[in-house]
């Protein structure tokens, strides 16, 4: 296995093609916490393998989380690569494993990356728990970056306007918001939540931003969607309970399956 993360992604893409029997993929989706039920609506499964069958992927950090990757044929004949789960920065493996799936997908021919996540909501005055919000931009507070060296990637439109317009054609009522990425694994303090509101954030999470940067570096278009599964800490009375939060996400993600299938199929 190569030490160079980009060469490792090429190795993983080669292994992926032989493991799935698929030569090239059109689009990749990363299903965040609670989004796995939406994956079934994307299309007909061609094959599904544990990510650990591919170079550079570690076993899922949380026992029971589906660290699997699925090749799917959509209704319109496109081939989609679906990562059921992801690696988070808080696992302490460094930033390259966090974006390895995105890099592998791009090396396997993918031109569009759909990043989904479960997030905290910073705007309880307008956001419903269980609402899906289109990501318009992000604020990276992780302190990390997947790119090293003098590669000055422009991030003006890191969340591709064309894809956001497409979603809004399908779901005109869907709001957009700025995603604030923290390293985690702790949730934000109430003071950090208030800071994020002042900074113009609309959701807080522990994923997505670094994957989006890696996707743009690789020349792929990016669509991001957050499921608001809890109000940010301190915005409403009770403390956060991770399990309750994920249950809300699962219920809404199944509904989002149809939307993703339509977007991916276009
Ligand atoms: N950082 C952060 N990540 C989250 N993931 C979920 I679900 N809710 C939250 C939240 O409130 N903050």
Short mmCIF file of C-alpha atoms and ligand atoms in Angstrom, two decimals:
data_model
loop_
_atom_site.label_atom_id
_atom_site.label_comp_id
_atom_site.label_asym_id
_atom_site.label_seq_id
_atom_site.Cartn_x
_atom_site.Cartn_y
_atom_site.Cartn_z
CA UNK A 1 0.00 0.00 0.00
CA UNK A 2 1.34 3.41 -0.99
CA UNK A 3 2.14 6.07 1.63
CA UNK A 4 1.09 8.78 -0.78
CA UNK A 5 -2.66 9.43 -0.20
CA UNK A 6 -3.34 10.17 -3.87
CA UNK A 7 -1.57 7.01 -5.06
CA UNK A 8 -3.45 5.08 -2.35
CA UNK A 9 -6.74 6.41 -3.78
CA UNK A 10 -5.71 5.15 -7.22
CA UNK A 11 -4.96 1.73 -5.72
CA UNK A 12 -8.32 1.72 -3.96
CA UNK A 13 -10.12 2.72 -7.18
CA UNK A 14 -8.45 -0.16 -9.05
CA UNK A 15 -9.43 -2.59 -6.29
CA UNK A 16 -12.98 -1.15 -6.28
CA UNK A 17 -13.41 -1.76 -10.01
CA UNK A 18 -12.35 -5.39 -9.76
CA UNK A 19 -14.30 -6.00 -6.52
CA UNK A 20 -17.56 -4.54 -7.92
CA UNK A 21 -17.09 -5.53 -11.57
CA UNK A 22 -17.86 -1.92 -12.50
CA UNK A 23 -15.33 -0.13 -14.71
CA UNK A 24 -16.31 3.50 -14.14
CA UNK A 25 -18.72 5.38 -11.88
CA UNK A 26 -20.65 8.58 -12.66
CA UNK A 27 -21.55 9.85 -9.19
CA UNK A 28 -20.68 9.07 -5.57
CA UNK A 29 -22.76 9.62 -2.46
CA UNK A 30 -21.56 9.63 1.14
CA UNK A 31 -24.45 8.65 3.43
CA UNK A 32 -23.99 10.32 6.82
CA UNK A 33 -25.51 9.33 10.15
CA UNK A 34 -29.14 8.40 9.64
CA UNK A 35 -29.00 8.69 5.83
CA UNK A 36 -28.47 4.99 5.13
CA UNK A 37 -32.24 4.36 4.63
CA UNK A 38 -32.13 6.88 1.76
CA UNK A 39 -29.50 4.79 -0.05
CA UNK A 40 -32.04 2.09 -0.97
CA UNK A 41 -33.97 4.57 -3.13
CA UNK A 42 -30.99 5.47 -5.33
CA UNK A 43 -31.27 2.41 -7.60
CA UNK A 44 -30.63 -1.30 -8.13
CA UNK A 45 -27.65 -2.70 -6.20
CA UNK A 46 -25.01 -4.17 -8.52
CA UNK A 47 -22.72 -5.23 -5.67
CA UNK A 48 -21.80 -4.25 -2.13
CA UNK A 49 -18.51 -4.82 -0.28
CA UNK A 50 -16.98 -3.90 3.10
CA UNK A 51 -14.79 -0.82 2.63
CA UNK A 52 -12.01 -2.70 4.41
CA UNK A 53 -11.71 -4.84 1.25
CA UNK A 54 -10.15 -1.76 -0.36
CA UNK A 55 -6.69 -0.31 0.37
CA UNK A 56 -6.60 2.63 2.76
CA UNK A 57 -10.00 2.15 4.39
CA UNK A 58 -10.18 1.37 8.11
CA UNK A 59 -12.98 -0.58 9.83
CA UNK A 60 -15.89 1.64 10.94
CA UNK A 61 -15.13 3.36 14.25
CA UNK A 62 -18.56 2.69 15.68
CA UNK A 63 -19.46 -1.01 15.93
CA UNK A 64 -22.54 -1.76 13.86
CA UNK A 65 -22.11 1.21 11.55
CA UNK A 66 -22.21 0.00 8.01
CA UNK A 67 -18.63 0.57 6.79
CA UNK A 68 -19.70 -0.66 3.38
CA UNK A 69 -19.65 0.64 -0.18
CA UNK A 70 -22.35 -0.16 -2.75
CA UNK A 71 -22.35 0.03 -6.57
CA UNK A 72 -25.83 0.95 -7.80
CA UNK A 73 -27.47 1.43 -11.23
CA UNK A 74 -29.89 4.33 -11.18
CA UNK A 75 -33.18 4.51 -13.07
CA UNK A 76 -31.52 6.64 -15.74
CA UNK A 77 -28.72 4.10 -16.28
CA UNK A 78 -26.02 5.97 -14.36
CA UNK A 79 -23.71 4.06 -12.03
CA UNK A 80 -23.53 5.41 -8.49
CA UNK A 81 -21.04 4.59 -5.76
CA UNK A 82 -22.59 4.84 -2.29
CA UNK A 83 -20.47 4.95 0.87
CA UNK A 84 -22.63 3.77 3.76
CA UNK A 85 -20.90 5.67 6.55
CA UNK A 86 -17.68 7.68 6.62
CA UNK A 87 -14.49 8.29 8.62
CA UNK A 88 -14.60 11.33 10.91
CA UNK A 89 -11.67 13.52 11.91
CA UNK A 90 -12.49 12.92 15.58
CA UNK A 91 -11.41 9.26 15.17
CA UNK A 92 -7.85 10.54 15.34
CA UNK A 93 -6.62 8.82 12.18
CA UNK A 94 -5.67 12.16 10.57
CA UNK A 95 -7.24 13.98 7.65
CA UNK A 96 -6.32 11.68 4.72
CA UNK A 97 -8.59 8.79 5.85
CA UNK A 98 -11.45 11.32 6.19
CA UNK A 99 -11.27 12.18 2.47
CA UNK A 100 -9.99 8.82 1.14
CA UNK A 101 -13.46 7.78 -0.01
CA UNK A 102 -13.93 10.98 -2.01
CA UNK A 103 -10.46 10.70 -3.54
CA UNK A 104 -11.06 7.04 -4.42
CA UNK A 105 -14.40 7.86 -6.05
CA UNK A 106 -12.81 10.57 -8.20
CA UNK A 107 -10.00 8.20 -9.24
CA UNK A 108 -12.79 5.75 -10.21
CA UNK A 109 -14.23 8.30 -12.65
CA UNK A 110 -16.80 10.11 -10.50
CA UNK A 111 -17.52 13.72 -11.51
CA UNK A 112 -20.17 14.53 -8.89
CA UNK A 113 -19.98 13.95 -5.13
CA UNK A 114 -23.10 14.12 -2.95
CA UNK A 115 -22.26 14.63 0.73
CA UNK A 116 -25.02 14.06 3.26
CA UNK A 117 -24.81 14.50 7.00
CA UNK A 118 -26.75 14.88 10.21
CA UNK A 119 -26.18 18.24 11.83
CA UNK A 120 -27.17 20.52 14.62
CA UNK A 121 -29.43 23.42 13.71
CA UNK A 122 -28.39 26.97 14.58
CA UNK A 123 -31.67 28.62 13.58
CA UNK A 124 -34.50 27.06 15.63
CA UNK A 125 -36.49 30.18 14.81
CA UNK A 126 -36.76 29.00 11.17
CA UNK A 127 -35.52 25.39 11.12
CA UNK A 128 -37.54 22.31 12.06
CA UNK A 129 -35.84 19.30 13.64
CA UNK A 130 -35.93 16.68 10.86
CA UNK A 131 -35.63 19.28 8.10
CA UNK A 132 -33.18 18.77 5.22
CA UNK A 133 -31.15 21.88 4.39
CA UNK A 134 -29.10 22.42 1.24
CA UNK A 135 -25.51 23.43 2.02
CA UNK A 136 -24.65 26.74 0.30
CA UNK A 137 -21.19 27.15 1.80
CA UNK A 138 -19.13 26.03 4.80
CA UNK A 139 -16.96 27.47 7.56
CA UNK A 140 -14.12 25.07 8.33
CA UNK A 141 -13.35 25.29 12.06
CA UNK A 142 -11.70 21.84 12.18
CA UNK A 143 -8.21 23.33 12.06
CA UNK A 144 -7.44 20.77 9.35
CA UNK A 145 -7.20 20.75 5.57
CA UNK A 146 -6.85 17.69 3.28
CA UNK A 147 -4.47 19.63 1.01
CA UNK A 148 -0.81 20.11 1.90
CA UNK A 149 1.52 22.35 -0.08
CA UNK A 150 1.15 25.29 -2.44
CA UNK A 151 -2.09 24.08 -4.07
CA UNK A 152 -4.28 27.15 -3.76
CA UNK A 153 -7.70 25.71 -4.60
CA UNK A 154 -10.43 28.31 -5.21
CA UNK A 155 -13.46 27.52 -3.03
CA UNK A 156 -15.76 30.27 -4.28
CA UNK A 157 -18.40 27.76 -5.39
CA UNK A 158 -17.34 24.71 -3.43
CA UNK A 159 -21.03 23.63 -3.31
CA UNK A 160 -21.86 23.65 -7.00
CA UNK A 161 -24.61 26.19 -7.84
CA UNK A 162 -25.88 24.05 -10.77
CA UNK A 163 -26.59 21.14 -8.39
CA UNK A 164 -28.20 23.37 -5.80
CA UNK A 165 -30.46 24.84 -8.50
CA UNK A 166 -31.37 21.30 -9.58
CA UNK A 167 -32.42 20.37 -6.03
CA UNK A 168 -34.40 23.60 -5.68
CA UNK A 169 -36.25 22.77 -8.93
CA UNK A 170 -37.30 19.47 -7.33
CA UNK A 171 -37.88 20.84 -3.82
CA UNK A 172 -38.50 24.63 -4.15
CA UNK A 173 -39.23 24.91 -0.43
CA UNK A 174 -35.83 23.56 0.63
CA UNK A 175 -33.81 26.15 2.55
CA UNK A 176 -30.07 26.71 2.08
CA UNK A 177 -27.58 27.18 4.88
CA UNK A 178 -23.96 27.55 5.83
CA UNK A 179 -22.47 24.44 7.45
CA UNK A 180 -19.94 25.02 10.25
CA UNK A 181 -17.54 22.08 10.62
CA UNK A 182 -15.99 21.23 13.98
CA UNK A 183 -13.45 18.49 14.64
CA UNK A 184 -15.64 16.94 17.40
CA UNK A 185 -16.32 14.52 19.03
CA UNK A 186 -17.84 16.88 21.57
CA UNK A 187 -20.89 18.86 20.62
CA UNK A 188 -20.46 22.66 20.79
CA UNK A 189 -20.83 24.60 24.01
CA UNK A 190 -23.70 27.10 24.07
CA UNK A 191 -21.09 29.87 23.68
CA UNK A 192 -19.67 28.16 20.55
CA UNK A 193 -23.19 27.84 19.16
CA UNK A 194 -23.80 31.55 19.74
CA UNK A 195 -20.44 32.28 18.05
CA UNK A 196 -21.45 30.21 15.01
CA UNK A 197 -24.71 32.15 14.71
CA UNK A 198 -22.77 35.42 14.78
CA UNK A 199 -20.40 34.03 12.13
CA UNK A 200 -23.39 33.37 9.85
CA UNK A 201 -23.60 29.61 10.35
CA UNK A 202 -26.89 27.75 9.99
CA UNK A 203 -25.85 24.16 10.82
CA UNK A 204 -23.02 22.62 12.86
CA UNK A 205 -21.45 19.25 12.25
CA UNK A 206 -18.36 17.06 12.40
CA UNK A 207 -17.98 16.04 8.75
CA UNK A 208 -18.49 17.17 5.12
CA UNK A 209 -16.28 20.29 4.86
CA UNK A 210 -12.98 18.43 4.41
CA UNK A 211 -14.58 16.00 1.94
CA UNK A 212 -15.94 18.93 -0.06
CA UNK A 213 -12.48 20.53 -0.24
CA UNK A 214 -10.93 17.25 -1.41
CA UNK A 215 -13.68 16.88 -4.02
CA UNK A 216 -13.03 20.37 -5.39
CA UNK A 217 -9.30 19.69 -5.44
CA UNK A 218 -10.10 16.60 -7.51
CA UNK A 219 -12.23 18.63 -9.93
CA UNK A 220 -15.58 17.10 -8.93
CA UNK A 221 -18.85 19.00 -8.48
CA UNK A 222 -20.25 18.88 -4.95
CA UNK A 223 -23.77 18.79 -3.52
CA UNK A 224 -24.18 18.85 0.26
CA UNK A 225 -27.36 18.25 2.27
CA UNK A 226 -27.71 18.38 6.06
CA UNK A 227 -30.45 16.80 8.10
CA UNK A 228 -31.11 19.05 11.06
CA UNK A 229 -31.55 16.47 13.77
CA UNK A 230 -31.18 18.59 16.90
CA UNK A 231 -31.09 22.25 17.89
CA UNK A 232 -27.55 23.49 18.64
CA UNK A 233 -26.58 23.25 22.29
CA UNK A 234 -28.12 25.91 24.48
CA UNK A 235 -30.65 27.10 21.90
CA UNK A 236 -33.52 25.23 23.50
CA UNK A 237 -34.01 23.71 26.96
CA UNK A 238 -32.97 20.05 27.16
CA UNK A 239 -29.42 18.61 26.66
CA UNK A 240 -28.57 16.61 23.48
CA UNK A 241 -29.16 12.87 23.34
CA UNK A 242 -27.26 11.36 20.38
CA UNK A 243 -29.57 8.36 19.97
CA UNK A 244 -32.77 10.46 19.87
CA UNK A 245 -31.08 12.75 17.42
CA UNK A 246 -30.16 9.92 15.04
CA UNK A 247 -33.69 8.49 15.20
CA UNK A 248 -35.05 11.76 13.82
CA UNK A 249 -32.46 11.60 11.04
CA UNK A 250 -33.42 8.07 10.03
CA UNK A 251 -37.08 9.04 9.68
CA UNK A 252 -36.34 12.01 7.46
CA UNK A 253 -33.55 10.40 5.45
CA UNK A 254 -35.93 7.75 4.11
CA UNK A 255 -38.03 10.64 2.75
CA UNK A 256 -34.94 12.18 1.18
CA UNK A 257 -34.20 8.99 -0.76
CA UNK A 258 -36.59 9.99 -3.54
CA UNK A 259 -35.01 13.42 -3.84
CA UNK A 260 -31.49 12.00 -4.05
CA UNK A 261 -32.60 9.42 -6.63
CA UNK A 262 -34.04 12.22 -8.78
CA UNK A 263 -30.95 14.42 -8.46
CA UNK A 264 -28.52 11.58 -9.10
CA UNK A 265 -30.53 10.33 -12.06
CA UNK A 266 -30.46 13.68 -13.89
N1 LIG B 1 -20.84 19.45 15.84
C1 LIG B 1 -22.08 18.95 15.89
N2 LIG B 1 -22.33 17.81 15.24
C2 LIG B 1 -23.57 17.30 15.30
N3 LIG B 1 -24.08 16.17 14.74
C3 LIG B 1 -25.36 16.11 15.10
I1 LIG B 1 -26.62 14.59 14.58
N4 LIG B 1 -25.73 17.15 15.86
C4 LIG B 1 -24.60 17.92 16.02
C5 LIG B 1 -24.33 19.14 16.71
O1 LIG B 1 -25.19 19.72 17.37
N5 LIG B 1 -23.05 19.60 16.60
#
